[in-house]
PDB file of C-alpha atoms in Angstrom:
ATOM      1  CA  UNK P   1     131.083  88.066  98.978  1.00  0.00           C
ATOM      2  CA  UNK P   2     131.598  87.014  95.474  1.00  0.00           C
ATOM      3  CA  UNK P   3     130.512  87.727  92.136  1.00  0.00           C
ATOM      4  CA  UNK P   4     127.669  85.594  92.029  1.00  0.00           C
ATOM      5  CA  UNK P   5     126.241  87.036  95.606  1.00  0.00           C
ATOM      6  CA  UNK P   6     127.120  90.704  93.302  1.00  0.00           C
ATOM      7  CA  UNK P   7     124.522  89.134  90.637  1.00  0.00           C
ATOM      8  CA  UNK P   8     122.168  87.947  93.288  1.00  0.00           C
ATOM      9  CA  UNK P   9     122.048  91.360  95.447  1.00  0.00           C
ATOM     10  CA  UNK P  10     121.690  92.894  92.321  1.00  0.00           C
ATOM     11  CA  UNK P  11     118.385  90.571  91.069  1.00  0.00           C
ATOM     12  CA  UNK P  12     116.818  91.345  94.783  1.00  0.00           C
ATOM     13  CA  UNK P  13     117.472  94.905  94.234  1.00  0.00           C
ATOM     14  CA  UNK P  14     115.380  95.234  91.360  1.00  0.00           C
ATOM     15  CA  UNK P  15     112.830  92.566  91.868  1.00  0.00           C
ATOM     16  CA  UNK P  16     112.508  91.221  95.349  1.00  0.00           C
ATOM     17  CA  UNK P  17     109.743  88.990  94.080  1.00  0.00           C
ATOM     18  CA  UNK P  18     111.834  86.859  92.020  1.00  0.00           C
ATOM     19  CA  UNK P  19     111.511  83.388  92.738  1.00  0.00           C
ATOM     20  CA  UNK P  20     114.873  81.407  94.020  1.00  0.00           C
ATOM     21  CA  UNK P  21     114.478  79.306  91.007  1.00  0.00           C
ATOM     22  CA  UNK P  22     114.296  82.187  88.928  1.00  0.00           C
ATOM     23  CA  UNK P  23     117.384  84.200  90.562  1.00  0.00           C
ATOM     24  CA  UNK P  24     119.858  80.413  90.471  1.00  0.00           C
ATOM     25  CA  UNK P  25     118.641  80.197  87.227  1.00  0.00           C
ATOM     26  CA  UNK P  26     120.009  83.732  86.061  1.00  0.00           C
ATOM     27  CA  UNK P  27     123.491  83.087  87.901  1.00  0.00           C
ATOM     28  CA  UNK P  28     123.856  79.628  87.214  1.00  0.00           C
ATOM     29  CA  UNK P  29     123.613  77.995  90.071  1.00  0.00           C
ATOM     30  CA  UNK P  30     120.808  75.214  91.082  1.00  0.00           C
ATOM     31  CA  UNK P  31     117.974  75.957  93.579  1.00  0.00           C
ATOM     32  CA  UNK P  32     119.216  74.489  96.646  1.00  0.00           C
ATOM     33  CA  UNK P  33     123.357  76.703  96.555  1.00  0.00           C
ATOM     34  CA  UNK P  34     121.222  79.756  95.369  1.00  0.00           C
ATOM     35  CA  UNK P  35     118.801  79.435  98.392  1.00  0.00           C
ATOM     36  CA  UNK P  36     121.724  79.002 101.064  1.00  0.00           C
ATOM     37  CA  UNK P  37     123.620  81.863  99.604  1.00  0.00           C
ATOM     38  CA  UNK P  38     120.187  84.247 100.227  1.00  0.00           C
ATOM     39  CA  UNK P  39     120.221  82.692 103.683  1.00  0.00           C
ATOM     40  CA  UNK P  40     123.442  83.576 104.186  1.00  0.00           C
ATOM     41  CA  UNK P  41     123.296  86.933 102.904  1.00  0.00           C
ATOM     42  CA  UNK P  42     120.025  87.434 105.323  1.00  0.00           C
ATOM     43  CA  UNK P  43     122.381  86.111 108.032  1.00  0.00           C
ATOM     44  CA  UNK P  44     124.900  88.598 107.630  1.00  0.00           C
ATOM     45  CA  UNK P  45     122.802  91.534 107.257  1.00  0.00           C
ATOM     46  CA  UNK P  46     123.803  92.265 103.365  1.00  0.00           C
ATOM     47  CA  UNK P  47     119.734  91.933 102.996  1.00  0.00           C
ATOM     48  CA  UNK P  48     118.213  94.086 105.849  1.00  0.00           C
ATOM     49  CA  UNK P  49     114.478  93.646 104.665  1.00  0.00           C
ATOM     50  CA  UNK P  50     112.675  93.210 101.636  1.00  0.00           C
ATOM     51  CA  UNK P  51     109.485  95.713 100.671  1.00  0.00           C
ATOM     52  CA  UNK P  52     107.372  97.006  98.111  1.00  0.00           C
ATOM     53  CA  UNK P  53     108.220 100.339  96.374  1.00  0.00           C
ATOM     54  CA  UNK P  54     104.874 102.074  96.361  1.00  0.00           C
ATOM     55  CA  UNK P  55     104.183 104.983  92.960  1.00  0.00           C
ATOM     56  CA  UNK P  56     103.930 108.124  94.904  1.00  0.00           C
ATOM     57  CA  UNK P  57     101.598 109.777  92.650  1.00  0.00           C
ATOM     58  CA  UNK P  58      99.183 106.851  93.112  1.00  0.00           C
ATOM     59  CA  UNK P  59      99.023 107.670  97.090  1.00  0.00           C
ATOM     60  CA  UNK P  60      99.284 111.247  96.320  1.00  0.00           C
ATOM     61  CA  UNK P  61     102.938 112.250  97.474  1.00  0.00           C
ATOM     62  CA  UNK P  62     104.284 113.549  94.056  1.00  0.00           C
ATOM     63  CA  UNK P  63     106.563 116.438  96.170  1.00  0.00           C
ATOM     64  CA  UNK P  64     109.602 116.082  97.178  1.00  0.00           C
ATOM     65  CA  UNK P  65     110.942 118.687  99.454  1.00  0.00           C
ATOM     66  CA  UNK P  66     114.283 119.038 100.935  1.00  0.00           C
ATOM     67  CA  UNK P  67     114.788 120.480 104.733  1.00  0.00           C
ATOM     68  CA  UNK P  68     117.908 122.025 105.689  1.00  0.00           C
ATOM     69  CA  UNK P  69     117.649 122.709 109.502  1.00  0.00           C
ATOM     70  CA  UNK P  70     120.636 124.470 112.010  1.00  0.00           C
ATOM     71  CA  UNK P  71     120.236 124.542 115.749  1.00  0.00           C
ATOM     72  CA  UNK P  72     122.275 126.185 118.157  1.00  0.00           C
ATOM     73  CA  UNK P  73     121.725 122.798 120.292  1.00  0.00           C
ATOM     74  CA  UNK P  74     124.499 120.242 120.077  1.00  0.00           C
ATOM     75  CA  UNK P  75     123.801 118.215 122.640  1.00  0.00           C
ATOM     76  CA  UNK P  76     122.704 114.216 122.712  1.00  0.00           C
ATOM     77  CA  UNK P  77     119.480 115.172 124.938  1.00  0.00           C
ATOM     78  CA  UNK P  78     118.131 117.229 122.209  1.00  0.00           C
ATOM     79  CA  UNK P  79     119.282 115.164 119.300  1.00  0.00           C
ATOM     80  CA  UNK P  80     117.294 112.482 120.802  1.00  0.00           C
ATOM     81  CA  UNK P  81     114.403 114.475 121.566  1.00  0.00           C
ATOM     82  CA  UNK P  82     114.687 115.750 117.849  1.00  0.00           C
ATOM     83  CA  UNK P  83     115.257 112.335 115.836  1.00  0.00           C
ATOM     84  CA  UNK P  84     111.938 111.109 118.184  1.00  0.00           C
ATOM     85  CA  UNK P  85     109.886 113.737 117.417  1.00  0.00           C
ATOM     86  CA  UNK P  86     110.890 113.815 113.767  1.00  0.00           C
ATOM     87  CA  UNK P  87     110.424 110.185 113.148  1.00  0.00           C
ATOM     88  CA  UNK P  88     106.922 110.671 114.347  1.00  0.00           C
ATOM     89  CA  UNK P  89     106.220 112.265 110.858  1.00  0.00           C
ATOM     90  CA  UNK P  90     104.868 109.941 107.935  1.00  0.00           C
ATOM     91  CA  UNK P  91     105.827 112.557 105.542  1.00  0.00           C
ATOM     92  CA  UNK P  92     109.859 112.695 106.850  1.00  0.00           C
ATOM     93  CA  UNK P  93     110.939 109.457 104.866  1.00  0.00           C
ATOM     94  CA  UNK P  94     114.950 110.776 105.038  1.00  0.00           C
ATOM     95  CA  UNK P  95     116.751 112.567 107.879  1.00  0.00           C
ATOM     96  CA  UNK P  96     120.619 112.991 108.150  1.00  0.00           C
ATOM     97  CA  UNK P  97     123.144 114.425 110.288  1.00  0.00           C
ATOM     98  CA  UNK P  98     125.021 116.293 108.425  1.00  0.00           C
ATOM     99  CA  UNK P  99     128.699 118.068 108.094  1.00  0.00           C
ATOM    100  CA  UNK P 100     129.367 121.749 107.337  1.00  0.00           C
ATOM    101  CA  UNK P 101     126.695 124.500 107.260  1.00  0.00           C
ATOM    102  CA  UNK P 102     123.769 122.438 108.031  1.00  0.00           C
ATOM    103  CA  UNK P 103     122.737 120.412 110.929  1.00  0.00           C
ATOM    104  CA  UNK P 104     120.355 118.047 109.602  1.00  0.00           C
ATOM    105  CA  UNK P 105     119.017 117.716 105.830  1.00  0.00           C
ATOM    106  CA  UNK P 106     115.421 116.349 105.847  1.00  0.00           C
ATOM    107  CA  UNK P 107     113.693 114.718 102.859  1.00  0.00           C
ATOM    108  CA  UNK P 108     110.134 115.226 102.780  1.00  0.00           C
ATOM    109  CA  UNK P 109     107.428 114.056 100.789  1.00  0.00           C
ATOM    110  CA  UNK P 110     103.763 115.748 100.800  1.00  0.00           C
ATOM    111  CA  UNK P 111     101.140 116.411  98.229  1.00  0.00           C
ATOM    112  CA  UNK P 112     101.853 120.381  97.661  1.00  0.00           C
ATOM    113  CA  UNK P 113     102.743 123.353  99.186  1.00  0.00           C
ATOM    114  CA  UNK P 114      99.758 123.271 101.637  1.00  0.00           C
ATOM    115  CA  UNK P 115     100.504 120.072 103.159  1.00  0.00           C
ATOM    116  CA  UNK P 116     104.099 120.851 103.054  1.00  0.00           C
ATOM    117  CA  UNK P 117     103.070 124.044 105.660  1.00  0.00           C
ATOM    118  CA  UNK P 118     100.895 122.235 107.526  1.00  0.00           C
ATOM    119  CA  UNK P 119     103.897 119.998 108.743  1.00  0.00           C
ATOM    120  CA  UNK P 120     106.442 122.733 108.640  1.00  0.00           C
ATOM    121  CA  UNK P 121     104.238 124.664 111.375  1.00  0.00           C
ATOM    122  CA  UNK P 122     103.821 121.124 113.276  1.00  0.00           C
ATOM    123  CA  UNK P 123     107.485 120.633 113.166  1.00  0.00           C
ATOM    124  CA  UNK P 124     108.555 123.956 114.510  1.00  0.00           C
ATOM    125  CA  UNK P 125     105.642 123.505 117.146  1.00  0.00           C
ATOM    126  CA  UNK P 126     107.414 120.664 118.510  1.00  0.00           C
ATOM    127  CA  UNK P 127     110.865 121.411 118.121  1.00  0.00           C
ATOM    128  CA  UNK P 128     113.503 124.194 119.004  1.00  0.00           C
ATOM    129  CA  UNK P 129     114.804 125.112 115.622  1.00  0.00           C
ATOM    130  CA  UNK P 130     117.656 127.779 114.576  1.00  0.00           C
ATOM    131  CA  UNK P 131     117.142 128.228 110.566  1.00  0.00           C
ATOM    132  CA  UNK P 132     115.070 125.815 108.708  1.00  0.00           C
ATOM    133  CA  UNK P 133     115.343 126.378 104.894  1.00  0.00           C
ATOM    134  CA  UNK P 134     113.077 124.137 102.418  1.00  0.00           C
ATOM    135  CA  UNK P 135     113.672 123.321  98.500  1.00  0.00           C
ATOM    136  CA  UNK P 136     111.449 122.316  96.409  1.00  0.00           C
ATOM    137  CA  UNK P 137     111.825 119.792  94.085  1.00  0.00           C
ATOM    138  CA  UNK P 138     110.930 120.133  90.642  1.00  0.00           C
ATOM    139  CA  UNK P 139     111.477 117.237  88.633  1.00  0.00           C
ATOM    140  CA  UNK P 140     112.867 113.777  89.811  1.00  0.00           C
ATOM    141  CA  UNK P 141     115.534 112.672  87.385  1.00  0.00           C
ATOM    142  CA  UNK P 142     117.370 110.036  88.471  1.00  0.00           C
ATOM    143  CA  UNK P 143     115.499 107.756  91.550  1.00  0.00           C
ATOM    144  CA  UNK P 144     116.803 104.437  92.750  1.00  0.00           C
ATOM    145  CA  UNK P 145     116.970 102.194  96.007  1.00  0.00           C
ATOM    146  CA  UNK P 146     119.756  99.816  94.370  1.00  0.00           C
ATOM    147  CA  UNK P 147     122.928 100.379  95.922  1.00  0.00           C
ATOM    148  CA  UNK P 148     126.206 100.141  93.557  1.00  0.00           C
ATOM    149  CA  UNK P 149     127.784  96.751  94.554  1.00  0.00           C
ATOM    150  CA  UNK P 150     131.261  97.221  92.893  1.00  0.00           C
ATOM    151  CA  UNK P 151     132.948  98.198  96.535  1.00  0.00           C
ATOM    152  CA  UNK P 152     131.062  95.092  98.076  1.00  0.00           C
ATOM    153  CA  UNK P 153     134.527  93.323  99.959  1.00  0.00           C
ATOM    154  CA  UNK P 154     135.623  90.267  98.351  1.00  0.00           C
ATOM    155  CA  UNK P 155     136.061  87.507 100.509  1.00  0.00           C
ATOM    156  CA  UNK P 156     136.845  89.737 103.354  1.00  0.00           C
ATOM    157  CA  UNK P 157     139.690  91.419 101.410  1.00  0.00           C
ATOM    158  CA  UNK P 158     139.128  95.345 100.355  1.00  0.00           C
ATOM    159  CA  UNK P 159     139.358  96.189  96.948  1.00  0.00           C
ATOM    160  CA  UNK P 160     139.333  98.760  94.686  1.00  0.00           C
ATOM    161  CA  UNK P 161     136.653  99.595  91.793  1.00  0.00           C
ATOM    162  CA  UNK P 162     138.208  98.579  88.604  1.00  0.00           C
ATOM    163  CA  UNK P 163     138.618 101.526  86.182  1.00  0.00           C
TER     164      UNK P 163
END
């Protein structure tokens, strides 16, 4: 990876829609070398998927709440049986296994408080929990899906983050 496949993960990152012409045009490069380098970075996985970021409060998910679950089960049986059944859930659109006090930290999104309950009592229907503690958000201040590209490997070589 280079700095021009930098500029071009970056142009995907906030505009997926952009043409090729476009995106070669903004790192100064032709059509045809721009194209090949997207291929490429398809090819090697840099560019799992492209999709549509949808407003929330438009399809009427404006909450965010965060799940912090323990379980006294450590075991891969149940962690399976737990990352199925919670990946059934529309409304789970984050789950991590985490270090320290919690087990797993759950990001949730639901209309209100209501619909947040509603799930919480389908959850614990379906699932052996220890301790399952929920925050609420209250305002979303900073938001993105780009990730920082200034620890992207250059040419295969590691390197650090210039200061």
């Amino acid at each position: 990876m280079d700095d021009i496949d930098r500029k071009i993960l970056n142009l995907l990152q906030k505009d997926a829609t952009l043409s090729t012409a476009d995106i070669a045009e903004s790192v100064g490069l032709s059509t045809t070398p721009c194209w090949r380098r997207i291929q490429i970075l398809e090819q090697e996985g840099y560019i799992t998927r492209r999709v549509a970021l949808v407003d929330r409060n438009k399809v009427n998910v404006p909450l965010d709440v965060f799940v912090a679950i323990r379980t006294n089960e450590h075991n891969w049986k149940w962690l399976d049986e737990f990352a199925e059944i919670v990946c059934e859930f529309p409304e789970v659109v984050e789950l991590y296994r985490m270090s320290g006090e919690i087990d797993y930290l759950m990001r949730v999104v639901v209309p209100d408080m209501a619909a947040y309950d509603i799930f919480y009592k389908s959850l614990i229907k379906k699932v052996q929990l220890t301790d399952v503690s929920s925050s609420f958000a209250m305002e979303r201040i900073k938001y993105t899906t780009a990730l920082p590209l200034d620890y992207a490997l250059d040419d295969a070589r590691s390197r650090r983050r210039k200061v």
